[in-house]
């Protein structure tokens, strides 16, 4: 997941804010860690500033993919969750009750993300290289959920902490996972 952003500090949804001071520090640490740990890999990030700036200390060429952009929260973009609860209480409850199916007005649902990421996920599954993805909370839930075989209803609730590398390694039938906190 990208380093902490200015919107993360304020608990704001979506947007295209840059990294916070902590986020910049994480990007530096990530570059140092990755550059000494692996040599040949493919690097993917979204079109949003916070993932591009998290990736830029890595030496590989960056593939910028629109399909990796964070969930579009429509009318709720740029608001805090508290503001959403106050301004759109019905929407807030609907999402709380069914996060998987709930589609933000003028935005997306987790089901929409599963659709949007289908080709990307199949491509990386068939890629023999090491793949590094720098993306967003909802996007990484979908990708992680697919590879770890997580029940679809549980995907919107997977924990994707900041400043933590999640490493997935293919095993005979499944994937092993490892969390590396930097
Ligand atoms: O809060 C950070 C963020 O990436 C938002 O931009 C996004 O809307 C949200 O997380 C997705 O998580 P959830 O589906 O839990 O709201």
XYZ file of C-alpha atoms and ligand atoms in Angstrom:
198
model
C 0.000 0.000 0.000
C 1.200 3.561 -0.716
C 2.867 5.506 2.091
C 0.682 7.563 4.415
C -0.971 10.388 2.457
C -2.141 13.835 3.536
C -5.747 12.581 3.165
C -4.950 9.563 5.401
C -3.911 12.015 8.123
C -7.303 13.711 7.931
C -9.238 10.463 7.420
C -10.521 11.751 4.068
C -11.810 9.420 1.368
C -10.271 9.141 -2.107
C -8.768 12.216 -3.749
C -5.271 12.544 -5.105
C -3.213 13.930 -2.238
C 0.543 13.562 -1.950
C 2.455 11.664 0.738
C 2.770 13.020 4.286
C 6.215 13.343 5.915
C 5.808 9.801 7.295
C 4.751 8.595 3.874
C 7.877 10.070 2.261
C 10.002 8.360 4.899
C 8.295 5.036 4.145
C 8.920 5.472 0.398
C 12.639 5.938 1.129
C 12.756 2.875 3.400
C 10.849 0.827 0.837
C 13.343 1.795 -1.895
C 16.314 0.836 0.293
C 14.700 -2.481 1.331
C 13.577 -3.490 -2.151
C 16.776 -2.444 -3.906
C 18.867 -4.598 -1.595
C 16.413 -7.541 -1.482
C 15.446 -8.141 -5.113
C 17.044 -7.497 -8.464
C 14.655 -8.385 -11.277
C 10.993 -7.544 -10.947
C 8.142 -5.721 -12.589
C 6.730 -2.689 -10.839
C 3.106 -1.517 -11.080
C 1.369 1.429 -9.477
C -1.828 3.438 -9.984
C -2.119 6.814 -11.749
C -2.449 8.578 -8.363
C 0.359 10.695 -6.895
C 0.588 8.753 -3.624
C 1.462 5.442 -5.318
C 3.775 7.035 -7.903
C 5.711 8.841 -5.167
C 5.854 5.668 -3.050
C 7.381 3.782 -6.009
C 9.927 6.260 -7.161
C 12.855 5.136 -4.982
C 12.662 1.674 -6.553
C 15.040 1.188 -9.461
C 12.694 -0.631 -11.894
C 10.658 1.181 -14.559
C 7.193 1.985 -13.247
C 4.134 0.684 -15.108
C 1.343 3.126 -14.308
C -2.059 1.420 -14.536
C -5.461 3.105 -14.340
C -7.006 -0.203 -13.229
C -5.043 0.129 -9.934
C -6.634 3.469 -8.954
C -8.465 3.457 -5.594
C -12.203 2.747 -5.437
C -14.141 5.737 -6.798
C -16.231 6.944 -3.878
C -18.389 9.203 -6.103
C -20.280 11.822 -4.076
C -18.304 10.849 -0.956
C -14.842 11.632 -2.397
C -12.844 14.196 -0.334
C -15.100 13.764 2.708
C -14.271 12.132 6.040
C -16.260 9.041 7.065
C -17.809 11.166 9.856
C -18.953 13.771 7.300
C -20.449 11.040 5.110
C -22.381 9.672 8.103
C -23.746 13.171 8.773
C -24.477 14.308 5.190
C -25.592 10.981 3.678
C -26.784 8.867 6.651
C -28.738 6.449 4.437
C -25.761 5.832 2.185
C -23.557 5.314 5.246
C -25.887 2.640 6.648
C -26.339 0.923 3.278
C -22.567 0.580 2.873
C -22.111 -0.561 6.475
C -24.702 -3.293 5.941
C -23.378 -4.573 2.613
C -19.936 -3.270 1.757
C -19.395 -5.779 -1.056
C -22.443 -4.837 -3.122
C -22.810 -1.192 -2.111
C -22.032 1.189 -4.992
C -21.270 4.830 -4.091
C -23.618 7.162 -6.040
C -21.588 8.216 -9.126
C -18.865 5.829 -7.949
C -17.988 2.149 -7.544
C -18.588 -0.923 -5.397
C -16.190 -3.717 -4.429
C -17.927 -5.868 -7.051
C -17.054 -3.205 -9.634
C -13.419 -3.400 -8.493
C -13.377 -7.178 -8.873
C -14.515 -6.640 -12.456
C -12.019 -3.841 -13.098
C -9.081 -5.893 -11.781
C -9.919 -9.211 -13.463
C -7.513 -8.900 -16.413
C -4.720 -7.438 -14.282
C -4.970 -10.293 -11.770
C -4.987 -12.995 -14.462
C -1.976 -11.380 -16.143
C 0.123 -11.284 -12.990
C -0.952 -14.817 -12.083
C 0.572 -15.992 -15.371
C 3.671 -13.834 -15.008
C 6.826 -15.742 -14.056
C 8.591 -12.636 -12.810
C 8.427 -11.130 -9.354
C 5.700 -8.484 -9.414
C 5.574 -5.485 -7.080
C 2.253 -3.669 -6.845
C 2.009 -0.302 -5.105
C -1.683 0.448 -4.803
C -4.531 1.308 -2.455
C -6.485 -0.259 0.405
C -9.587 -1.414 -1.527
C -7.586 -2.482 -4.604
C -5.142 -4.536 -2.551
C -8.016 -6.197 -0.677
C -9.331 -7.492 -3.986
C -5.922 -8.676 -5.249
C -4.938 -10.230 -1.903
C -8.387 -11.791 -1.512
C -8.136 -13.466 -4.914
C -4.684 -14.975 -4.357
C -5.412 -16.057 -0.774
C -8.781 -17.585 -1.698
C -10.703 -15.378 0.722
C -14.522 -15.555 0.700
C -15.911 -12.767 -1.478
C -18.029 -11.256 1.369
C -14.885 -10.930 3.508
C -12.797 -9.130 0.871
C -13.968 -5.567 1.784
C -12.853 -6.162 5.387
C -9.307 -7.509 4.854
C -6.657 -5.557 6.794
C -4.154 -3.835 4.504
C -2.001 -1.790 6.911
C 0.070 1.203 5.881
C 3.867 0.939 5.780
C 3.800 -2.833 5.496
C 4.918 -4.978 2.563
C 2.668 -7.986 1.993
C 4.643 -10.726 0.284
C 2.791 -13.556 -1.495
C 4.672 -16.628 -2.659
C 3.038 -19.356 -4.764
C 2.951 -22.759 -3.054
C 1.647 -26.002 -4.574
C -2.051 -25.139 -4.404
C -2.120 -21.813 -2.644
C -0.017 -18.780 -1.694
C 2.087 -18.181 1.415
C 1.918 -14.729 2.870
C 4.344 -12.683 4.926
C 3.886 -9.176 6.408
C 7.022 -7.035 6.537
C 6.590 -3.849 8.567
C 9.139 -1.160 7.644
O -9.241 5.704 3.606
C -8.309 5.397 2.614
C -8.973 4.743 1.439
O -7.996 4.313 0.521
C -10.023 5.611 0.721
O -9.496 6.429 -0.273
C -10.953 4.576 0.185
O -12.218 5.087 -0.164
C -10.990 3.598 1.332
O -9.700 3.584 1.886
C -11.376 2.189 0.943
O -11.589 1.444 2.115
P -13.060 1.148 2.620
O -13.669 0.323 1.515
O -12.845 0.393 3.890
O -13.783 2.456 2.819
